[in-house]
mmCIF file of C-alpha atoms in Angstrom:
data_model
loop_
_atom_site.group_PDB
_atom_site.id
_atom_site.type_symbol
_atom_site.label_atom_id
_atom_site.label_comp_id
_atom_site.label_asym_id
_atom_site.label_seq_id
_atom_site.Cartn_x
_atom_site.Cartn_y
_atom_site.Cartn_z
ATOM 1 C CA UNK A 266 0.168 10.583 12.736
ATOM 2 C CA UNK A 267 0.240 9.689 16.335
ATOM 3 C CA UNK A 268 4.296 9.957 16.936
ATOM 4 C CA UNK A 269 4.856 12.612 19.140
ATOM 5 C CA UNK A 270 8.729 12.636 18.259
ATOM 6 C CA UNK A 271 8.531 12.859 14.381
ATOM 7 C CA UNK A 272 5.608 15.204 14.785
ATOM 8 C CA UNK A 273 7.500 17.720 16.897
ATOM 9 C CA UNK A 274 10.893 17.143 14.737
ATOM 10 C CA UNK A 275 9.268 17.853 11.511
ATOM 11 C CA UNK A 276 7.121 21.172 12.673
ATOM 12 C CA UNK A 277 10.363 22.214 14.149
ATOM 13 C CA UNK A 278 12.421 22.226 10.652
ATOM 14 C CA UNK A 279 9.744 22.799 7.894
ATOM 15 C CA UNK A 280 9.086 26.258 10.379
ATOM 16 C CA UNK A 281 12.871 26.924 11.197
ATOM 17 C CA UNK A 282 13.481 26.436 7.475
ATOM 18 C CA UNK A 283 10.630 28.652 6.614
ATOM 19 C CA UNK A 284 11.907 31.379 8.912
ATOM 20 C CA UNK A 285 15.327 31.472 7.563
ATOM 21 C CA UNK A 286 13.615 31.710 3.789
ATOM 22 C CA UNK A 287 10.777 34.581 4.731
ATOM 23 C CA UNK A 288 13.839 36.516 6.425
ATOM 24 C CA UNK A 289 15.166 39.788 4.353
ATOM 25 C CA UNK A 290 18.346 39.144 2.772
ATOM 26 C CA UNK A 291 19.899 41.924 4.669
ATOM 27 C CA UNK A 292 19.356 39.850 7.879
ATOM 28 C CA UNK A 293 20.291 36.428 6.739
ATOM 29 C CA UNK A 294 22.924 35.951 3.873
ATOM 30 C CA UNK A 295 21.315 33.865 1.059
ATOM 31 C CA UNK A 296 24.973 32.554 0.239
ATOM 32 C CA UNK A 297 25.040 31.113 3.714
ATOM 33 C CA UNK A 298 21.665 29.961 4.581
ATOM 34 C CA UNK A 299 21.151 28.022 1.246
ATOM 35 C CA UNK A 300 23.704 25.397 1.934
ATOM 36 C CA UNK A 301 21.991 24.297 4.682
ATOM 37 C CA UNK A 302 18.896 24.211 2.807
ATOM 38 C CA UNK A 303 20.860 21.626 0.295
ATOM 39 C CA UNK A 304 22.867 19.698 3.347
ATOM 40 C CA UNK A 305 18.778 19.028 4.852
ATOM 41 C CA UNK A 306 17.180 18.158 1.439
ATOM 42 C CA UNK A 307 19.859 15.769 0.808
ATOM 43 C CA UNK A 308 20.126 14.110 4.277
ATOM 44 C CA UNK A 309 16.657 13.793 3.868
ATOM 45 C CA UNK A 310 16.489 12.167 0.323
ATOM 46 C CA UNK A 311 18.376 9.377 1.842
ATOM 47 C CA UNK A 312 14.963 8.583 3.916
ATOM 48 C CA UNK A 313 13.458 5.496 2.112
ATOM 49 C CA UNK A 314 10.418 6.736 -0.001
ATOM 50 C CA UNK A 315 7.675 5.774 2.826
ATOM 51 C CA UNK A 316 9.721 7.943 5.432
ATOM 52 C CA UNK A 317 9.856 10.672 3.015
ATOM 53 C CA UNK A 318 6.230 10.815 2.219
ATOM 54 C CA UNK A 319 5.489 10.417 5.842
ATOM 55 C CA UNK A 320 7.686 13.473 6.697
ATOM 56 C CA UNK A 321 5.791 15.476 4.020
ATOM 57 C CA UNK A 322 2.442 14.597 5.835
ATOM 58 C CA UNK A 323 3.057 15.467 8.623
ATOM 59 C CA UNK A 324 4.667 18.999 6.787
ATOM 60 C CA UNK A 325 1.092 19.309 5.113
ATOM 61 C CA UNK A 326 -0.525 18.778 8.911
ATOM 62 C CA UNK A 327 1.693 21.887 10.282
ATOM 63 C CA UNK A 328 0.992 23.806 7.303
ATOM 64 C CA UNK A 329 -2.884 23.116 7.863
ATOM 65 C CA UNK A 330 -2.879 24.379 11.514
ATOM 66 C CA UNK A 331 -1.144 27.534 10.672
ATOM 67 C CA UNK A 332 -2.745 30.475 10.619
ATOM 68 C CA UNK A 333 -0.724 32.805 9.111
ATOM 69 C CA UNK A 334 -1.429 32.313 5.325
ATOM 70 C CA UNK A 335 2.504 33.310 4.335
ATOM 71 C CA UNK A 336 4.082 31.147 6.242
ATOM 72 C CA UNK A 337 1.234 28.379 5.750
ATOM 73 C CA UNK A 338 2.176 28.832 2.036
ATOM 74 C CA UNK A 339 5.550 28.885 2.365
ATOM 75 C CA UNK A 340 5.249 25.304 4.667
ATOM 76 C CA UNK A 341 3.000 23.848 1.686
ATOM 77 C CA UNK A 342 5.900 24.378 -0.849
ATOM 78 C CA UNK A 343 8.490 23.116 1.573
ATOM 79 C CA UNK A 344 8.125 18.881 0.927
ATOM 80 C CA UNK A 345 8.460 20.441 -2.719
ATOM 81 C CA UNK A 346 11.512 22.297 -1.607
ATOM 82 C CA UNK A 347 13.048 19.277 0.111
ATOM 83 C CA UNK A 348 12.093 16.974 -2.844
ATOM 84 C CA UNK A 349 10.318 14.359 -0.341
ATOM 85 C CA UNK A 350 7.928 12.879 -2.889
ATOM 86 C CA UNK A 351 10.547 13.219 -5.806
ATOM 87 C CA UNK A 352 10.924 9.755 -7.148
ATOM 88 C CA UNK A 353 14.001 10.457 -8.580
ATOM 89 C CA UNK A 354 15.334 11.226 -5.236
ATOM 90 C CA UNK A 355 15.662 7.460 -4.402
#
C-alpha cells in the first residue's frame, strides 16, 4: 500500500482503538468506550468489501511493524473486531 493518507488513518484507529481496549477498566468505562467501538465497526461495514479488506491490510501491516507483542496481538484481532472481511457485513 503506497497511500500515505489511508496508511496513516488506519494505524491511527486500529492503535487508538487498541489503547482504549488494553486500558484497565478503572481508567476507561467499558459502558462508554464500547459504543464507540460499535459506532466505528458499523461506519466501517458500510465500506464496499474491497475497501474493507484493504483497510484490514493495511491493519495486518501496522500490526507486523509493532514490536510490542500485546498490542501487536491485540492489532491482529482488530479487522476481526471490526468485522472487515465479514461477508455478511455487506
Amino acid at each position: 500500500m503506497t497511500d500515505p493518507l489511508l496508511i496513516t488513518l488506519a494505524d491511527a484507529l486500529a492503535n487508538l482503538l487498541v489503547s482504549i481496549d488494553m486500558t484497565d477498566d478503572e481508567d476507561v468505562d467499558p459502558d462508554v468506550c464500547v459504543p464507540w467501538f460499535e459506532d466505528v465497526a458499523h461506519k466501517l461495514s458500510r465500506l464496499p468489501a474491497d475497501d474493507r479488506h484493504r483497510l484490514a491490510q493495511v491493519i495486518q501491516e501496522v500490526a507486523d511493524r509493532e514490536p510490542d507483542t500485546r498490542r501487536r496481538a491485540a492489532l491482529l484481532e482488530t479487522p476481526d473486531y471490526l468485522r472487515l472481511e465479514d461477508p455478511d457485513a455487506e
